[in-house]
Amino acid sequence: MSSAVTRRKRLGDPTLAARLRQAIRGEVLFDAFARGRYSTDASIYQIQPIGVALPEDTDDVEAAIALAREEGFPVIARGGGSSQNGQTLGEAVVMDTSRHMNRILEVDAVAGTAVVQPGIVLDELNRQLKPTGWTFPVDVSTSANATLGGMTGNNSAGTRSIKYGIMVHNVLEVEAVLADGSRLAFGEVPADLSGSPRRLAELAQAMRALYKNNAEEIALRIPKLLRKVGGYNIDTLGEPRQNLAKLMVGSEGTLGFFTRIKLKLHRTPKHRVGAICHFDRFQDSMAMTRFIVELGPSAVELVDRTMMDLARQLPVFRATLERHVKGSPSALLLVEFAGDEQAPLVESLGRLEEMLADHGHPGSVVRTMEAKSQADMTAVRKAGLNIMMSMKGDGKPVSFIEDCAVPLDDLAEFTDRLTRVFRKHGTEGTWYAHASVGCLHVRPILNMKDESGAKKMRAIAEEAFSIVKEYKGSHSGEHGDGISRSEFHEMMFGERVVRAFAAVKDAFDPGGLLNPGKIVRAPKMDDRSLFRYKPGYASLPVRTSLDWSDAGGFLAATEMCNNNGNCRKFDAVMCPSYQATGDEKDVTRGRANSLRLALSGQLGTDALVSDEMKETMDLCVGCKACRRECPTGVDMARMKIEFLHHWNARHGVPRAERLTAYLPRYAAVASRLAPLINLRNRVRALAVLGEKLTGMSARRKLPAWRSDFYRPAPVKKAGKEVRLFVDCFSRYFEPENARAARAVLEAGGYTVVEDTSSRPLCCGRTFLSAGLVDQAREEMSRLLDALTGGDAPIVGIEPSCLLTLRDELGVVLKGPRANALAARSLLFEEFLAGEARRGELRLPLRKDGKQQAYLHGHCHQKAMGTMPDVLAALQLLPGLSVQVIESSCCGMAGAFGYEKDHYDVSMRMAERSLLPAVRGAPADALIVADGTSCRHQIEDGAGRRAVHVARVLESSLEKGPDHRRSP
């Protein structure tokens, strides 16, 4: 029986899982859902692993590899899972170091070195290094989620490689566990090996002999370029001071399992200046690159028109392009100069402008002198892959020739020839990235669900690599070999060099235990059995409750996740549950993968409504951050609504969810019993009893019902009409917010009209949160009938409710009426800020209020891009200084944080940044938060009372004593 068949029989093997659990302290995950989540990376491939392990330390790694030798299963090391060529996929036990082996072990601020574990993320490393003045400058575009182990195994590069080199130039030493159990430190090797460990001496001697026997062939075949990462770095074996760490770099985990990495650090430049160079023709940008490089920039990055057009469709990038890009250029070159003195950098910008003018491009430069402008444009470029993958439909830009590198003098001709290859095969390519080093990311648009896509991929690869070879270029300039490129090594390097690669592999790992099938003895890159979309891939019949036509269907919406792992970053709103747990299950990518596998039948016919899927979706708080921050537009909040609809249909609605969902329908009665119901917050025994009956944590105070709930006031005819939409929470729990909003609007001279139905209008938010789409549809239909007609803006107070009219309304009740209502729906702050921008706001405000405010934005405000208007509304107050709290979700997410099963994770979310910031705010500062649940979390967790913007403005109105209530 072949080893491949044997491994396939062991997929998810419970006996093997049990043995592995006995051997290591870290988690062992062999269930189908976990294996599915680890069966993909950012490539086109999908291979089910035998199982997954999360080692806690080097001892765990050694124990797992010892068991692998005994049991005969392969081992694959994995970090962020963002590789683009299938490097971390295979029928093996995948060992994810990012969960536990993610620390800095040592920093030498004198020598400028750091020792790290393989699972630490690049941005986290540099965040911790910042106070020392040092940085690790190999700035890959996935720096927010790429681990140093993955970067080392891949020999990664980055934007500034023209100045700092790539990983092989910046790794000093690698400690690794070999397949035979040896734990060795690979670094500089002395000429005299007598004092070295026996196994290290054997390997060093073997590598010296290998280089000596192949030196001429290596010199002839290995490209003389900075960007060459194909195969093993055997050309470094001939350097005067042999350093075997350089051989480990780029080995993709095939030679040893990295456990410690010693890095060379660089001083952080004190100044950076940027230039955005505009070109009407793509070819002109390519032709000018070699001249720009002569000016000594630290980076020259390309952005083509396709990427700009796609980026403009994404809310997170639209404003940046509108602000910095003039007109509709065919290409941009983003040029950076860096150093410790600013004056020489500004002089370089001047020389750049002169040079471009001399070559027929006068006035083509937009300078970016401020750090924020530079960071914003860099963010667009760094998101290039994900921006390209945001294309709707089955045709996607596919990664397999995306980082070929050629000499700069040949770059313009190379891009032109490759474009003709694409056209020959009936497609086109997207271009971006590292123009400075002749390494452009180019991705032909192909449908990999169809056999013709695979055929075109091979044909284009063979022609493209032939062209690269003509120019003595590199077919693998940054993203490694993996499955996509390994089979082409013989074509590019020749048979003798490939035999040398195999000899290296066999010297380190003669049994093929470590990541087999990469670099040497690789499968065919177009083997469709290895693809994510294998032959026969199709959706199970699923009748959806929401309209998914904008994505091409529910399954297609999940397929928008390209697995690049942007959601695994820790410095943004997305993804709060992952930031709290660090578990792949709890990140947008993990959920999207599980949903895709379930919808396509790969986890069984009932996987969509299984307990495992419920657990996968459980900690999604519906923050919608992925809707904005995921460059491919994965909307997990909407997917959770759809999932819950199907779960409820199979399992029913739990009591706690039903209690919250139906709140709008019993609120009027409950408010009349407010004194009785509110006893629960004052009597501990009632809270404990309530926890048992409703699932609401006894450790929380519940929102207090109000007997003096909000009632619509008589209309005071004045100027422009607005429709005030008062949500259930503002009406029955915090009526002072609704009264404040009305008072401010009336003080501004607006005619405030409200619905006076016997049962107040409802947006359906609480029903949607529980997956009760049919009930939400009833409420939305009633609201739509009541508010359709006229053009008066609909002004709302609670972000989650008002913004439902702009988001979910259109997928629950699709049609022109819903679209028209969405267009009229504005948050209170949006309305005021818009009126102020048009010069139409006449709001009498006093200056003698509080002078400092700390603002926490509701997740949906951030997701829908309304935070600038919230800030603008507060800044209407003369003399008020506003500090925006940089935070993710507060952890409440409606009822989520009130539930006993979610209390702890809710508090972990809040403690990441929000609560520490509130505690650190001056005692006399205002704490402002528009979300009702956000305010409760702040009061529960930090003991500070937060207020709505409407109350802040109301307290500063000059008009009458009734409008001067303190917030």
mmCIF file of C-alpha atoms in Angstrom, residues 184-209 241-244:
data_model
loop_
_atom_site.group_PDB
_atom_site.id
_atom_site.type_symbol
_atom_site.label_atom_id
_atom_site.label_comp_id
_atom_site.label_asym_id
_atom_site.label_seq_id
_atom_site.Cartn_x
_atom_site.Cartn_y
_atom_site.Cartn_z
ATOM 1 C CA LEU A 184 20.470 22.021 16.214
ATOM 2 C CA ALA A 185 21.357 25.688 15.996
ATOM 3 C CA PHE A 186 22.210 26.533 12.395
ATOM 4 C CA GLY A 187 24.387 29.606 12.024
ATOM 5 C CA GLU A 188 27.939 30.412 11.023
ATOM 6 C CA VAL A 189 29.963 27.211 10.770
ATOM 7 C CA PRO A 190 33.641 27.211 11.718
ATOM 8 C CA ALA A 191 36.203 25.897 9.274
ATOM 9 C CA ASP A 192 37.224 23.337 11.882
ATOM 10 C CA LEU A 193 34.159 21.213 12.637
ATOM 11 C CA SER A 194 35.771 19.115 15.366
ATOM 12 C CA GLY A 195 34.069 21.092 18.132
ATOM 13 C CA SER A 196 30.622 21.032 16.532
ATOM 14 C CA PRO A 197 27.809 18.619 17.423
ATOM 15 C CA ARG A 198 28.195 15.427 15.418
ATOM 16 C CA ARG A 199 24.997 15.780 13.378
ATOM 17 C CA LEU A 200 25.721 19.436 12.601
ATOM 18 C CA ALA A 201 29.269 18.575 11.537
ATOM 19 C CA GLU A 202 27.966 15.834 9.234
ATOM 20 C CA LEU A 203 25.537 18.214 7.559
ATOM 21 C CA ALA A 204 28.070 21.014 7.222
ATOM 22 C CA GLN A 205 30.596 18.660 5.667
ATOM 23 C CA ALA A 206 27.971 17.237 3.288
ATOM 24 C CA MET A 207 26.923 20.714 2.176
ATOM 25 C CA ARG A 208 30.535 21.765 1.570
ATOM 26 C CA ALA A 209 31.047 18.717 -0.595
ATOM 27 C CA ARG A 241 31.837 32.430 5.960
ATOM 28 C CA GLN A 242 29.505 29.494 5.639
ATOM 29 C CA ASN A 243 26.195 30.053 7.464
ATOM 30 C CA LEU A 244 23.781 27.147 7.355
#
